[in-house]
Structures are given as structure tokens and as C-alpha cells.
Amino acid sequence: MIDLKYIEKNFDEAANRLKKKGIDLSILDEIKELFLQLKEAKKAYEDKRAEQKSLSKEFGVYKAQGKDISELKSKLDDLKSEITLLEQTSKEIEDKLWQKALIIPNFPDDSVPEGENEDDNVEIKRVLEPKEFSFKPKEHWELAQINNWIDFERGVKLAKSRFSLLKNEAAKLERALINFFLDYNASKGFLEVTPPILNNSKMLQGTGQLPKFEEDLFKIEGEDLYLIPTAEVPLTNIFNDEILLESELPMLLTAATPCFRKEAGSAGRDTRGIIRQHQFDKVEMVAITKPEQSDEIFNMMVDTASELLTKLKLPHRLVELCGGDLGFSAARTIDLEVWLPGQNQYREISSVSTTKDFQARRAKIRYKDGKKNQLVHTLNGSALAVGRTLVAIMENYQNEDGTIDIPEVLKPYLNR
């Protein structure tokens, strides 16, 4: 959540910063008007309070002197009602400001490049050269059929479209990948956690999924519970409304969870295969840091995701997202895109983002800096999306007859 006091004092500067994200700035005009209304309501409240204080003194004098106090008492009663009404008005305006602030995205970092969409993202570097095949590489859904690895039809039967059933070597590889990712993250200092995959609305508001992206969430009917879209939600909100000790930071957390997304607005995109599913497994990294630590931790998290792909010998590239393609909560994001020879293109497999103090302000996550309580910085990133890594292995390790080799680094996890 952006700082409302900052917007009030630096309105034009805030509007210019948000322009980079390409949002409709009319909401800032609405906030500006609410600030004016709140200022007027508070002034009227203070004026009435001053009048009440003056009349109360006069009331005391009259009463001590035995004078008629009925008229003064009537005025004081009226003032009390007016003051109560002004208090209520101020509270209602403050609530409106809070609700407006909840749907305003984070400010992009100054380093974020200008741009409207993914076409304007900036490639940072490429890691590993794509393999040259002596045959036309197949796409993963073709390989899945040849090897009997993924049952798309029965996944739909069991649930609906965009669900699939992994089996045989694919199911074993998924388990091996999860363990490999968690072990490597642990070697980098991340503490493994197994969180609930159902979270309440307060937690989803804390990390920015609610209220703006409710249509993309699976809600449990009759309960204030949602299936998590990413482990970023529970891992970050472990510390919701808590004050941490400075000595506890940075705090590095990792978890493997299923993730659930309605994929609202993605109709017609990636309808074949398992690139875009309603349910998928992902290993997540989350960091809770002091502000001065967050840039260093951000770079470490990007390196961790890249090193995992390198150990799997999967060619990939790092891409800096432009302002127009930046996520709601993100101040800066670097995507890692893995090479898929069957599709002949790079596809996103991880996003590493820093939200600065945006999520911390929403979730009230602070740390004690001497005598003061300061907002932490929160960061998150995939290390890695398991299904998409499986796709990348299938396509990059395929043979001409459709069989698929196993990456060396995974063989110990498969007892090979």
C-alpha cells in the first residue's frame, strides 16, 4: 500500500511516478478530493470542540453562580451531537481513503525502464546457449503423449479444463524437482516452511491480491478462505501485524505448495499443455528485510533462480520488466525466461520482485530499529515454477524418438 501521507504532501510527484505503470490517474484526483473533505471535516470538528470547551467553562460559572443554565445546556447538547456527527464523517472519509489506497499499485523503482507492455521489457543477459537439434523439436504435449507422462483428458474429467494429471516419470520428476529446489534454497540460507494453502482475506489483502484481483482467486463458499495463488501470500503474512527484532532480519523463507488461479482474462492463451493451469506446484522464496538490505537480497534471489536453471542445464535469459508490465505490488521485477525449443521461444519460469515497503504497510509488518518501529521491505520470487521446469526439461532433453533424458543433477533424487 502506498503512503497516503506521501500522496497528500507530494501529489504531483506521486502522479508522475505512477504514470510509469500506465494506470488511470483519475483515482488520484478522487483521493485529492477526499483529502480536502477530510481537512474540512477536521477543521469543523476542531472549531466545534473549541466552542464546546468555551461554553463548558461558561456553563460551570453559571452553575456556580446559580444562574439559569437551561439555554447553555441545550447549546452544549446540540454541540455534542454535531461533534459526534463530524467524528463519524471524518471516520467515513478516512475509510474511503483507505479503500481507494488499497487499489492503487506500488510505485515503480526509479531504475525501472519506461514501457507499455512486455514488448518493452529489457533483456539483461542470456545464460547458456540453446541446444541445436538435428531434428525438429517436439512440444511438450506431444512428448507427454509419446511417453505417457501427462493425461490431459482425465485431468479435465476429474476437474475441468486447465487441469491435468501427471503420471509415471513426470510425477516422479515433479517430486524430484521440488526436493532439488528446496535443498538448493536451503543451501542459500532459506528456511523451509510448510504453510496452510487456505488463507483468509486479511492475508490476501496484506500481499495485494485483494481487493483488486478477487476474480482470479478460488474462494471457499461460505468461508472467509481462499486457495492461495502463490506461497508468497502465507510466507509474507506469517508476520502480519507483528513487530520483528532487528537482529532477526533478513529473514529468508522457502516453501513448496500447490497454487491455484482462475486465470481470469487468459481465455485462448496456452490452452494446450501445462504452461497455464488452474493448479500448479511452485517453490517460492520470500525475504523480509531492512530497507538497506533489500537490493542485495533481491540480487541474491535472482541469482538463486538462475543458478537452479544453470544446474539443470536449461538455457534462459534475465529480463527487466518495464513500468507497464510491472505487477501491482512490485516496485521492480526481473523475470527469468527459459528456452523452450519446441515452441522456439523463451517463456517465463520465475519472477523475482521487490515490493519495498508496499506490502509491509498493508500487512503492518515492522521491525524495532532502536526505539522506533520501522516498516520492513518484502521480496518474493519463484525458485522455481515446477510444471514449467518439467516442460523445459521435456523439450530441452528430448531425443529424436521422443524419449527424454534426465538431467544429471536430478538423478540422485530418482535413485539413478
Short mmCIF file of C-alpha atoms in Angstrom, two decimals:
data_model
loop_
_atom_site.label_atom_id
_atom_site.label_comp_id
_atom_site.label_asym_id
_atom_site.label_seq_id
_atom_site.Cartn_x
_atom_site.Cartn_y
_atom_site.Cartn_z
CA MET A 1 0.00 0.00 0.00
CA ILE A 2 1.35 3.39 -0.90
CA ASP A 3 1.77 6.01 1.82
CA LEU A 4 -1.30 8.27 1.88
CA LYS A 5 0.61 10.98 3.74
CA TYR A 6 3.19 10.98 0.95
CA ILE A 7 0.44 11.40 -1.68
CA GLU A 8 -1.17 14.23 0.29
CA LYS A 9 2.12 16.14 0.57
CA ASN A 10 3.58 15.24 -2.83
CA PHE A 11 0.53 14.80 -5.07
CA ASP A 12 2.08 15.78 -8.42
CA GLU A 13 5.25 13.80 -7.76
CA ALA A 14 3.19 10.72 -6.87
CA ALA A 15 1.11 11.07 -10.04
CA ASN A 16 4.25 11.32 -12.19
CA ARG A 17 5.75 8.22 -10.57
CA LEU A 18 2.56 6.19 -11.12
CA LYS A 19 2.36 7.26 -14.78
CA LYS A 20 5.18 4.78 -15.46
CA LYS A 21 2.78 1.96 -14.58
CA GLY A 22 0.22 3.27 -17.02
CA ILE A 23 -2.66 3.43 -14.53
CA ASP A 24 -5.74 5.65 -14.76
CA LEU A 25 -4.71 8.61 -12.62
CA SER A 26 -8.31 9.75 -12.06
CA ILE A 27 -8.28 7.74 -8.83
CA LEU A 28 -5.62 10.13 -7.51
CA ASP A 29 -7.97 13.05 -8.20
CA GLU A 30 -10.62 11.22 -6.17
CA ILE A 31 -8.12 10.83 -3.33
CA LYS A 32 -7.18 14.51 -3.55
CA GLU A 33 -10.86 15.46 -3.21
CA LEU A 34 -11.24 13.13 -0.20
CA PHE A 35 -8.22 14.77 1.44
CA LEU A 36 -9.93 18.18 1.04
CA GLN A 37 -13.17 16.82 2.51
CA LEU A 38 -11.28 15.30 5.43
CA LYS A 39 -9.43 18.57 6.07
CA GLU A 40 -12.74 20.49 6.12
CA ALA A 41 -14.39 17.93 8.41
CA LYS A 42 -11.47 18.00 10.84
CA LYS A 43 -11.43 21.82 10.89
CA ALA A 44 -15.16 21.90 11.56
CA TYR A 45 -14.64 19.35 14.33
CA GLU A 46 -11.87 21.40 15.96
CA ASP A 47 -13.98 24.58 15.72
CA LYS A 48 -16.93 22.86 17.40
CA ARG A 49 -14.66 21.38 20.07
CA ALA A 50 -13.27 24.85 20.82
CA GLU A 51 -16.81 26.22 21.06
CA GLN A 52 -17.79 23.33 23.33
CA LYS A 53 -14.82 23.99 25.61
CA SER A 54 -15.69 27.68 25.87
CA LEU A 55 -19.36 27.03 26.63
CA SER A 56 -18.45 24.33 29.16
CA LYS A 57 -16.41 26.91 31.11
CA GLU A 58 -19.31 29.36 30.91
CA PHE A 59 -21.69 26.60 31.99
CA GLY A 60 -19.55 25.96 35.09
CA VAL A 61 -19.55 29.64 36.04
CA TYR A 62 -23.31 29.97 35.57
CA LYS A 63 -23.95 26.87 37.65
CA ALA A 64 -21.67 28.07 40.47
CA GLN A 65 -23.47 31.44 40.48
CA GLY A 66 -26.91 29.79 40.49
CA LYS A 67 -27.87 31.28 37.13
CA ASP A 68 -30.27 29.69 34.65
CA ILE A 69 -28.26 27.10 32.68
CA SER A 70 -31.07 25.61 30.57
CA GLU A 71 -30.17 27.54 27.40
CA LEU A 72 -26.45 26.75 27.76
CA LYS A 73 -27.25 23.11 28.42
CA SER A 74 -29.35 22.95 25.24
CA LYS A 75 -26.48 24.50 23.23
CA LEU A 76 -23.98 22.04 24.70
CA ASP A 77 -26.26 19.11 23.89
CA ASP A 78 -26.56 20.32 20.30
CA LEU A 79 -22.78 20.78 20.07
CA LYS A 80 -22.21 17.26 21.38
CA SER A 81 -24.44 15.87 18.62
CA GLU A 82 -22.69 17.95 15.96
CA ILE A 83 -19.25 16.85 17.18
CA THR A 84 -20.30 13.18 17.15
CA LEU A 85 -21.58 13.61 13.59
CA LEU A 86 -18.32 15.29 12.48
CA GLU A 87 -16.30 12.48 14.08
CA GLN A 88 -18.38 9.97 12.15
CA THR A 89 -17.95 11.96 8.91
CA SER A 90 -14.17 12.06 9.35
CA LYS A 91 -14.09 8.32 10.01
CA GLU A 92 -16.15 7.63 6.88
CA ILE A 93 -13.81 9.77 4.75
CA GLU A 94 -10.74 8.03 6.23
CA ASP A 95 -12.31 4.65 5.41
CA LYS A 96 -12.92 5.78 1.82
CA LEU A 97 -9.30 6.92 1.55
CA TRP A 98 -8.11 3.54 2.83
CA GLN A 99 -10.28 1.66 0.33
CA LYS A 100 -9.02 3.84 -2.53
CA ALA A 101 -5.43 3.33 -1.44
CA LEU A 102 -5.89 -0.46 -1.49
CA ILE A 103 -6.43 -0.46 -5.26
CA ILE A 104 -3.53 1.85 -6.16
CA PRO A 105 -0.43 -0.08 -7.29
CA ASN A 106 3.04 0.29 -5.88
CA PHE A 107 5.37 2.99 -7.16
CA PRO A 108 7.89 1.63 -9.67
CA ASP A 109 11.53 1.96 -8.72
CA ASP A 110 13.44 4.75 -10.46
CA SER A 111 15.55 2.11 -12.22
CA VAL A 112 12.52 0.53 -13.93
CA PRO A 113 12.56 1.23 -17.69
CA GLU A 114 9.72 3.08 -19.39
CA GLY A 115 7.34 0.99 -21.48
CA GLU A 116 3.74 -0.03 -22.02
CA ASN A 117 3.81 -3.83 -22.10
CA GLU A 118 6.01 -6.95 -22.31
CA ASP A 119 7.31 -5.87 -25.72
CA ASP A 120 9.14 -3.04 -23.97
CA ASN A 121 10.88 -5.22 -21.37
CA VAL A 122 14.67 -5.08 -21.42
CA GLU A 123 16.82 -8.19 -21.76
CA ILE A 124 19.69 -8.14 -19.26
CA LYS A 125 21.63 -11.23 -20.28
CA ARG A 126 21.39 -14.80 -21.55
CA VAL A 127 22.72 -17.83 -19.70
CA LEU A 128 23.70 -20.99 -21.64
CA GLU A 129 23.25 -21.41 -25.37
CA PRO A 130 20.20 -23.30 -26.65
CA LYS A 131 21.00 -26.76 -27.99
CA GLU A 132 20.99 -27.27 -31.76
CA PHE A 133 18.83 -30.26 -32.64
CA SER A 134 19.37 -32.41 -35.72
CA PHE A 135 15.59 -32.82 -35.91
CA LYS A 136 12.54 -30.62 -35.39
CA PRO A 137 11.96 -30.50 -31.61
CA LYS A 138 8.53 -31.55 -30.40
CA GLU A 139 6.40 -29.55 -27.99
CA HIS A 140 5.86 -30.91 -24.52
CA TRP A 141 2.28 -32.08 -25.07
CA GLU A 142 3.44 -34.27 -27.95
CA LEU A 143 6.22 -35.69 -25.80
CA ALA A 144 3.75 -36.24 -22.96
CA GLN A 145 1.64 -38.44 -25.21
CA ILE A 146 4.61 -40.41 -26.54
CA ASN A 147 5.94 -41.11 -23.03
CA ASN A 148 2.59 -41.44 -21.26
CA TRP A 149 3.62 -38.72 -18.81
CA ILE A 150 0.59 -36.40 -18.72
CA ASP A 151 -3.10 -37.30 -19.05
CA PHE A 152 -4.89 -34.16 -20.16
CA GLU A 153 -8.30 -35.74 -20.80
CA ARG A 154 -8.60 -37.34 -17.36
CA GLY A 155 -7.42 -34.13 -15.69
CA VAL A 156 -10.37 -32.38 -17.33
CA LYS A 157 -12.68 -35.25 -16.32
CA LEU A 158 -11.58 -35.02 -12.69
CA ALA A 159 -11.93 -31.22 -12.53
CA LYS A 160 -12.35 -29.08 -15.65
CA SER A 161 -10.25 -27.52 -18.39
CA ARG A 162 -6.75 -26.34 -17.42
CA PHE A 163 -6.28 -29.25 -15.02
CA SER A 164 -4.07 -32.22 -15.85
CA LEU A 165 -2.86 -35.49 -14.40
CA LEU A 166 0.89 -36.17 -14.11
CA LYS A 167 1.91 -39.82 -14.02
CA ASN A 168 4.81 -42.22 -14.39
CA GLU A 169 8.16 -40.46 -14.81
CA ALA A 170 6.55 -37.00 -14.89
CA ALA A 171 5.09 -37.44 -11.39
CA LYS A 172 8.47 -38.65 -10.10
CA LEU A 173 10.29 -35.78 -11.79
CA GLU A 174 7.94 -33.25 -10.25
CA ARG A 175 8.72 -34.63 -6.79
CA ALA A 176 12.45 -34.67 -7.58
CA LEU A 177 12.34 -31.06 -8.78
CA ILE A 178 10.58 -29.88 -5.63
CA ASN A 179 13.17 -31.55 -3.41
CA PHE A 180 16.05 -30.24 -5.52
CA PHE A 181 14.72 -26.68 -5.40
CA LEU A 182 14.09 -26.78 -1.64
CA ASP A 183 17.52 -28.26 -0.92
CA TYR A 184 19.27 -25.65 -3.03
CA ASN A 185 17.28 -22.80 -1.48
CA ALA A 186 18.22 -24.12 1.96
CA SER A 187 21.90 -24.04 0.95
CA LYS A 188 21.42 -20.33 0.22
CA GLY A 189 20.07 -19.68 3.71
CA PHE A 190 16.32 -20.04 3.17
CA LEU A 191 14.32 -21.66 5.97
CA GLU A 192 11.85 -24.26 4.71
CA VAL A 193 8.22 -23.77 5.78
CA THR A 194 5.03 -25.72 5.09
CA PRO A 195 2.20 -23.15 5.30
CA PRO A 196 -1.59 -23.56 5.00
CA ILE A 197 -2.74 -23.37 1.38
CA LEU A 198 -6.01 -21.76 2.51
CA ASN A 199 -5.63 -18.15 3.67
CA ASN A 200 -8.18 -15.60 4.84
CA SER A 201 -8.98 -12.30 3.14
CA LYS A 202 -6.83 -10.25 5.55
CA MET A 203 -3.75 -12.17 4.42
CA LEU A 204 -4.56 -11.76 0.72
CA GLN A 205 -5.14 -8.05 1.29
CA GLY A 206 -1.77 -7.87 3.03
CA THR A 207 0.14 -9.00 -0.06
CA GLY A 208 -2.07 -7.16 -2.56
CA GLN A 209 -4.23 -9.88 -4.13
CA LEU A 210 -7.35 -8.38 -2.53
CA PRO A 211 -9.42 -6.43 -3.23
CA LYS A 212 -8.20 -5.79 -6.78
CA PHE A 213 -7.69 -9.37 -8.04
CA GLU A 214 -10.52 -11.27 -6.36
CA GLU A 215 -11.83 -12.55 -9.71
CA ASP A 216 -8.61 -14.56 -10.16
CA LEU A 217 -8.94 -16.37 -6.80
CA PHE A 218 -10.73 -19.58 -5.84
CA LYS A 219 -12.89 -18.82 -2.79
CA ILE A 220 -14.31 -21.40 -0.39
CA GLU A 221 -18.08 -20.96 -0.35
CA GLY A 222 -19.43 -19.78 2.99
CA GLU A 223 -15.95 -19.24 4.45
CA ASP A 224 -13.52 -16.33 4.63
CA LEU A 225 -10.92 -18.56 2.98
CA TYR A 226 -9.22 -18.64 -0.41
CA LEU A 227 -6.91 -21.15 -2.08
CA ILE A 228 -3.55 -19.41 -2.31
CA PRO A 229 -2.40 -18.21 -5.76
CA THR A 230 1.23 -18.37 -4.58
CA ALA A 231 3.11 -19.21 -1.37
CA GLU A 232 4.15 -15.55 -1.29
CA VAL A 233 0.82 -14.94 0.50
CA PRO A 234 1.28 -17.18 3.57
CA LEU A 235 5.06 -16.80 3.78
CA THR A 236 4.91 -12.99 3.86
CA ASN A 237 1.86 -12.89 6.14
CA ILE A 238 3.41 -15.15 8.77
CA PHE A 239 4.45 -11.79 10.21
CA ASN A 240 1.20 -9.90 9.53
CA ASP A 241 0.69 -7.22 12.22
CA GLU A 242 3.91 -8.17 14.01
CA ILE A 243 6.98 -6.28 15.14
CA LEU A 244 10.21 -8.19 14.47
CA LEU A 245 13.56 -7.68 16.14
CA GLU A 246 16.23 -6.01 14.02
CA SER A 247 18.52 -8.98 14.77
CA GLU A 248 16.04 -11.35 13.08
CA LEU A 249 16.49 -9.66 9.69
CA PRO A 250 16.95 -10.55 6.94
CA MET A 251 14.54 -13.45 7.23
CA LEU A 252 14.64 -15.86 4.25
CA LEU A 253 11.82 -18.36 3.75
CA THR A 254 11.02 -21.00 1.14
CA ALA A 255 8.05 -23.32 0.61
CA ALA A 256 6.70 -25.80 -1.91
CA THR A 257 2.94 -25.51 -2.35
CA PRO A 258 0.25 -26.07 -4.91
CA CYS A 259 -1.00 -22.76 -6.29
CA PHE A 260 -4.50 -22.03 -7.59
CA ARG A 261 -5.53 -19.37 -10.10
CA LYS A 262 -8.69 -18.89 -12.12
CA GLU A 263 -6.55 -17.37 -14.89
CA ALA A 264 -9.21 -14.73 -15.46
CA GLY A 265 -8.64 -12.95 -18.75
CA SER A 266 -6.43 -15.69 -20.19
CA ALA A 267 -9.04 -17.29 -22.44
CA GLY A 268 -7.42 -18.69 -25.56
CA ARG A 269 -3.87 -18.42 -24.18
CA ASP A 270 -1.75 -21.57 -23.74
CA THR A 271 -4.78 -23.83 -23.99
CA ARG A 272 -2.59 -26.84 -24.85
CA GLY A 273 -0.23 -28.42 -22.37
CA ILE A 274 0.55 -27.37 -18.81
CA ILE A 275 2.03 -23.88 -19.26
CA ARG A 276 -1.06 -22.16 -17.86
CA GLN A 277 -3.02 -24.28 -15.38
CA HIS A 278 -5.59 -23.59 -12.66
CA GLN A 279 -3.49 -25.71 -10.27
CA PHE A 280 0.29 -25.96 -10.34
CA ASP A 281 3.17 -26.56 -7.97
CA LYS A 282 5.74 -23.89 -7.24
CA VAL A 283 8.67 -23.44 -4.89
CA GLU A 284 8.67 -19.89 -3.58
CA MET A 285 11.28 -17.66 -1.97
CA VAL A 286 10.25 -14.81 0.33
CA ALA A 287 12.53 -12.36 2.11
CA ILE A 288 11.73 -9.95 4.95
CA THR A 289 14.50 -7.37 5.21
CA LYS A 290 15.54 -3.99 6.48
CA PRO A 291 15.32 -1.35 3.72
CA GLU A 292 19.09 -1.10 3.31
CA GLN A 293 19.35 -4.89 2.80
CA SER A 294 16.65 -5.33 0.17
CA ASP A 295 18.66 -4.56 -3.01
CA GLU A 296 21.37 -7.05 -2.08
CA ILE A 297 18.80 -9.72 -1.22
CA PHE A 298 16.94 -9.04 -4.48
CA ASN A 299 20.08 -9.75 -6.49
CA MET A 300 20.76 -12.89 -4.45
CA MET A 301 17.25 -14.19 -5.16
CA VAL A 302 17.64 -13.57 -8.90
CA ASP A 303 20.97 -15.41 -8.79
CA THR A 304 19.41 -18.32 -6.90
CA ALA A 305 16.70 -18.85 -9.52
CA SER A 306 19.25 -18.54 -12.34
CA GLU A 307 21.65 -20.99 -10.66
CA LEU A 308 18.89 -23.60 -10.40
CA LEU A 309 18.26 -23.35 -14.14
CA THR A 310 22.00 -23.46 -14.83
CA LYS A 311 22.42 -26.60 -12.72
CA LEU A 312 19.62 -28.17 -14.75
CA LYS A 313 21.49 -27.04 -17.89
CA LEU A 314 18.44 -25.15 -19.10
CA PRO A 315 19.20 -22.10 -21.29
CA HIS A 316 17.48 -18.98 -20.00
CA ARG A 317 17.58 -15.22 -20.03
CA LEU A 318 17.03 -12.45 -17.48
CA VAL A 319 14.59 -9.69 -18.38
CA GLU A 320 13.92 -6.41 -16.56
CA LEU A 321 10.21 -5.60 -16.63
CA CYS A 322 9.18 -2.15 -17.85
CA GLY A 323 6.75 0.02 -15.93
CA GLY A 324 3.70 -1.01 -17.96
CA ASP A 325 4.34 -4.73 -17.41
CA LEU A 326 5.16 -4.46 -13.71
CA GLY A 327 2.87 -6.27 -11.27
CA PHE A 328 0.52 -4.49 -8.87
CA SER A 329 2.67 -4.86 -5.74
CA ALA A 330 6.08 -4.81 -7.39
CA ALA A 331 8.48 -1.88 -7.33
CA ARG A 332 10.89 -3.81 -9.54
CA THR A 333 10.82 -7.25 -11.18
CA ILE A 334 13.29 -9.39 -13.06
CA ASP A 335 11.77 -12.30 -14.97
CA LEU A 336 13.72 -15.44 -15.78
CA GLU A 337 12.63 -16.95 -19.07
CA VAL A 338 13.60 -20.49 -20.01
CA TRP A 339 14.23 -21.59 -23.60
CA LEU A 340 11.60 -23.98 -24.98
CA PRO A 341 12.89 -25.45 -28.27
CA GLY A 342 9.53 -26.99 -29.13
CA GLN A 343 7.95 -23.52 -29.02
CA ASN A 344 11.14 -21.88 -30.32
CA GLN A 345 10.91 -19.11 -27.74
CA TYR A 346 11.72 -18.09 -24.19
CA ARG A 347 8.91 -18.43 -21.64
CA GLU A 348 8.68 -17.06 -18.10
CA ILE A 349 9.61 -19.58 -15.40
CA SER A 350 10.31 -17.22 -12.49
CA SER A 351 9.59 -13.65 -11.43
CA VAL A 352 11.65 -12.09 -8.67
CA SER A 353 10.18 -8.89 -7.24
CA THR A 354 10.84 -6.37 -4.55
CA THR A 355 7.77 -4.60 -3.17
CA LYS A 356 9.82 -2.28 -0.92
CA ASP A 357 7.50 -1.31 1.99
CA PHE A 358 4.27 -1.63 -0.05
CA GLN A 359 3.17 -5.00 1.34
CA ALA A 360 4.59 -4.24 4.78
CA ARG A 361 2.38 -1.16 5.08
CA ARG A 362 -0.73 -3.15 4.08
CA ALA A 363 0.16 -6.09 6.36
CA LYS A 364 1.62 -3.96 9.19
CA ILE A 365 4.93 -5.82 9.26
CA ARG A 366 7.51 -3.80 11.19
CA TYR A 367 10.81 -4.17 12.98
CA LYS A 368 12.18 -2.38 16.02
CA ASP A 369 15.02 -0.07 14.99
CA GLY A 370 16.29 1.16 18.34
CA LYS A 371 13.29 2.85 19.92
CA LYS A 372 11.33 3.22 16.67
CA ASN A 373 9.21 0.74 14.74
CA GLN A 374 10.04 0.78 11.02
CA LEU A 375 8.36 -0.91 8.06
CA VAL A 376 10.29 -3.84 6.62
CA HIS A 377 10.85 -4.50 2.92
CA THR A 378 9.38 -7.69 1.43
CA LEU A 379 10.61 -9.61 -1.62
CA ASN A 380 9.35 -12.71 -3.40
CA GLY A 381 10.32 -14.95 -6.28
CA SER A 382 9.82 -18.39 -7.79
CA ALA A 383 12.63 -20.90 -7.45
CA LEU A 384 11.06 -22.37 -9.46
CA ALA A 385 7.67 -22.98 -11.10
CA VAL A 386 7.70 -26.78 -11.10
CA GLY A 387 5.39 -27.50 -14.02
CA ARG A 388 7.16 -25.10 -16.33
CA THR A 389 10.51 -26.58 -15.32
CA LEU A 390 9.15 -30.01 -16.21
CA VAL A 391 8.08 -28.62 -19.59
CA ALA A 392 11.57 -27.17 -20.14
CA ILE A 393 13.24 -30.48 -19.28
CA MET A 394 10.94 -32.38 -21.63
CA GLU A 395 11.64 -30.07 -24.55
CA ASN A 396 15.36 -29.49 -23.95
CA TYR A 397 16.25 -33.11 -23.08
CA GLN A 398 14.21 -34.81 -25.81
CA ASN A 399 15.64 -37.28 -28.31
CA GLU A 400 14.62 -37.79 -31.90
CA ASP A 401 12.50 -40.84 -31.00
CA GLY A 402 10.59 -38.79 -28.39
CA THR A 403 12.30 -40.26 -25.34
CA ILE A 404 13.50 -37.83 -22.70
CA ASP A 405 16.81 -37.86 -20.85
CA ILE A 406 17.07 -36.96 -17.16
CA PRO A 407 19.25 -34.02 -16.02
CA GLU A 408 22.29 -35.26 -14.10
CA VAL A 409 21.53 -33.11 -11.08
CA LEU A 410 18.15 -34.83 -10.60
CA LYS A 411 19.37 -38.42 -10.83
CA PRO A 412 20.23 -38.72 -7.09
CA TYR A 413 16.63 -37.67 -6.33
CA LEU A 414 15.40 -40.50 -8.57
CA ASN A 415 17.85 -43.11 -7.20
CA ARG A 416 19.58 -43.27 -10.57
#
